[in-house]
Each structure stands twice: as structure tokens, then as C-alpha cells.
XYZ file of N, CA and C in Angstrom:
219
model
N 6.175 149.332 76.220
C 6.229 150.648 76.809
C 7.603 150.939 77.399
N 8.250 149.892 77.937
C 9.576 150.082 78.515
C 10.589 150.467 77.444
N 10.443 149.917 76.231
C 11.381 150.226 75.160
C 11.283 151.685 74.729
N 10.132 152.284 74.875
C 9.979 153.694 74.540
C 10.689 154.556 75.577
N 10.626 154.147 76.834
C 11.249 154.926 77.891
C 12.765 154.731 77.932
N 13.233 153.540 77.577
C 14.655 153.237 77.630
C 15.129 152.712 76.278
N 15.328 153.576 75.296
C 15.671 153.098 73.955
C 17.045 152.440 73.857
N 17.948 152.654 74.822
C 19.272 152.062 74.730
C 19.259 150.572 75.049
N 18.149 150.041 75.555
C 18.061 148.614 75.838
C 17.570 147.812 74.647
N 17.373 148.458 73.519
C 16.809 147.772 72.367
C 17.857 146.938 71.632
N 19.104 147.333 71.627
C 20.097 146.643 70.804
C 20.376 145.235 71.343
N 20.688 144.339 70.416
C 20.982 142.960 70.788
C 22.294 142.872 71.563
N 23.225 143.759 71.268
C 24.513 143.741 71.965
C 24.328 144.072 73.442
N 23.551 145.101 73.740
C 23.302 145.480 75.124
C 22.538 144.390 75.859
N 21.545 143.832 75.196
C 20.784 142.745 75.805
C 21.679 141.540 76.079
N 22.594 141.254 75.181
C 23.516 140.150 75.374
C 24.421 140.348 76.577
N 24.893 141.566 76.785
C 25.756 141.847 77.932
C 24.970 141.724 79.229
N 23.763 142.247 79.261
C 22.929 142.155 80.459
C 22.604 140.692 80.768
N 22.250 139.934 79.744
C 21.914 138.529 79.970
C 23.145 137.708 80.341
N 24.325 138.098 79.873
C 25.548 137.420 80.288
C 25.782 137.610 81.778
N 25.569 138.806 82.271
C 25.719 139.056 83.709
C 24.698 138.264 84.515
N 23.472 138.185 84.013
C 22.441 137.395 84.692
C 22.821 135.921 84.687
N 23.320 135.425 83.565
C 23.719 134.020 83.460
C 24.865 133.694 84.403
N 25.847 134.566 84.483
C 26.983 134.308 85.363
C 26.551 134.285 86.827
N 25.656 135.190 87.194
C 25.153 135.223 88.561
C 24.349 133.976 88.882
N 23.473 133.589 87.966
C 22.654 132.414 88.237
C 23.483 131.136 88.234
N 24.579 131.097 87.477
C 25.427 129.901 87.513
C 26.082 129.739 88.882
N 26.460 130.824 89.501
C 27.015 130.747 90.857
C 25.934 130.302 91.834
N 24.751 130.879 91.723
C 23.663 130.548 92.641
C 23.226 129.095 92.473
N 23.148 128.605 91.245
C 22.718 127.227 91.017
C 23.755 126.209 91.466
N 25.029 126.575 91.452
C 26.065 125.617 91.773
C 26.522 125.645 93.235
N 26.027 126.568 94.034
C 26.392 126.603 95.455
C 25.999 125.305 96.167
N 24.775 124.775 95.973
C 24.454 123.512 96.660
C 25.338 122.349 96.214
N 25.779 122.356 94.973
C 26.644 121.278 94.500
C 27.999 121.319 95.189
N 28.478 122.508 95.483
C 29.765 122.619 96.159
C 29.666 122.285 97.648
N 28.457 122.306 98.195
C 28.277 122.063 99.623
C 28.012 120.602 99.941
N 27.910 119.748 98.936
C 27.617 118.340 99.181
C 28.746 117.473 98.633
N 28.637 116.166 98.904
C 29.639 115.215 98.409
C 28.933 113.963 97.933
N 29.594 113.242 97.059
C 29.106 111.945 96.614
C 27.982 112.036 95.608
N 26.998 111.178 95.781
C 25.875 111.113 94.840
C 25.022 112.359 94.857
N 24.890 112.965 96.028
C 24.107 114.206 96.110
C 24.786 115.316 95.319
N 26.112 115.353 95.327
C 26.833 116.362 94.565
C 26.604 116.175 93.073
N 26.628 114.930 92.624
C 26.350 114.655 91.221
C 24.938 115.089 90.849
N 23.972 114.817 91.715
C 22.588 115.208 91.443
C 22.439 116.725 91.387
N 23.096 117.435 92.304
C 23.021 118.899 92.278
C 23.686 119.465 91.021
N 24.829 118.897 90.632
C 25.485 119.349 89.402
C 24.624 119.083 88.180
N 23.990 117.918 88.126
C 23.132 117.582 86.988
C 21.928 118.515 86.929
N 21.287 118.752 88.067
C 20.123 119.647 88.103
C 20.484 121.083 87.774
N 21.573 121.562 88.364
C 22.007 122.931 88.087
C 22.433 123.117 86.647
N 23.108 122.129 86.103
C 23.529 122.216 84.698
C 22.341 122.215 83.755
N 21.344 121.402 84.058
C 20.135 121.389 83.236
C 19.450 122.758 83.256
N 19.328 123.348 84.438
C 18.712 124.677 84.531
C 19.515 125.732 83.771
N 20.826 125.634 83.811
C 21.661 126.591 83.089
C 21.530 126.428 81.575
N 21.408 125.193 81.107
C 21.233 124.972 79.666
C 19.897 125.532 79.201
N 18.843 125.318 79.976
C 17.524 125.865 79.618
C 17.571 127.390 79.625
N 18.192 127.963 80.648
C 18.304 129.417 80.740
C 19.103 129.981 79.560
N 20.182 129.315 79.202
C 20.998 129.774 78.083
C 20.234 129.711 76.766
N 19.443 128.668 76.579
C 18.641 128.555 75.356
C 17.622 129.684 75.258
N 17.004 130.026 76.363
C 16.043 131.140 76.366
C 16.751 132.453 76.073
N 17.907 132.659 76.678
C 18.633 133.912 76.466
C 19.116 134.056 75.026
N 19.628 132.987 74.444
C 20.079 133.046 73.049
C 18.905 133.334 72.124
N 17.771 132.701 72.402
C 16.575 132.965 71.605
C 16.156 134.421 71.708
N 16.183 134.999 72.893
C 15.822 136.405 73.057
C 16.772 137.332 72.298
N 18.058 137.055 72.357
C 19.026 137.906 71.660
C 18.853 137.791 70.147
N 18.626 136.586 69.646
C 18.443 136.405 68.203
C 17.172 137.105 67.741
N 16.093 136.962 68.482
C 14.856 137.638 68.102
C 14.989 139.164 68.168
N 15.773 139.637 69.124
C 16.003 141.082 69.226
C 16.850 141.574 68.068
N 17.862 140.821 67.676
C 18.719 141.264 66.580
C 17.988 141.219 65.249
N 17.048 140.297 65.078
C 16.254 140.227 63.849
C 15.171 141.297 63.808
N 14.847 141.890 64.955
C 13.821 142.917 65.004
C 12.427 142.382 65.259
N 12.320 141.106 65.586
C 11.001 140.534 65.856
C 10.436 141.028 67.171
N 11.295 141.214 68.167
C 10.884 141.802 69.437
C 11.823 142.954 69.722
N 11.399 143.847 70.546
C 12.266 144.969 70.896
C 12.427 144.950 72.355
């Protein structure tokens, strides 16, 4: 229903730009605790934040590919 109301959000290019902004914001948010610690805790925060960013990126790439193929709108 949202795609009918906002047809300009259907393109894969627009979705990619929006998801890039979301990814950049979440990368800052996920890495703030890593910058606030030192030693082993810093490594653990970097590892956890990096894992979350990789999962998020995989979901976003999948959404953009499915949108460009026309499987989802």
C-alpha cells in the first residue's frame, strides 16, 4: 500500500541511497562503544559491531537486488 502512495520509492537506485544513509548512521551508532573502551573490550565491541554491520549490509543488498529485479516493490 505504501508503494501506491509513494511511487518514487520503488526504484532500486532510490532505495540504495536511502539504505546507504541508514547504513552510515548505524555504523556510527554501532561503533561508538568501541571507541569508548580500550584493550580486549574494544576488540570485542569492534567484532560485535562489525558482525552486525555485515548482517545489515547483506540484508540491504538483498533488498536492493530484489527491488531491481521486480520481485518486491
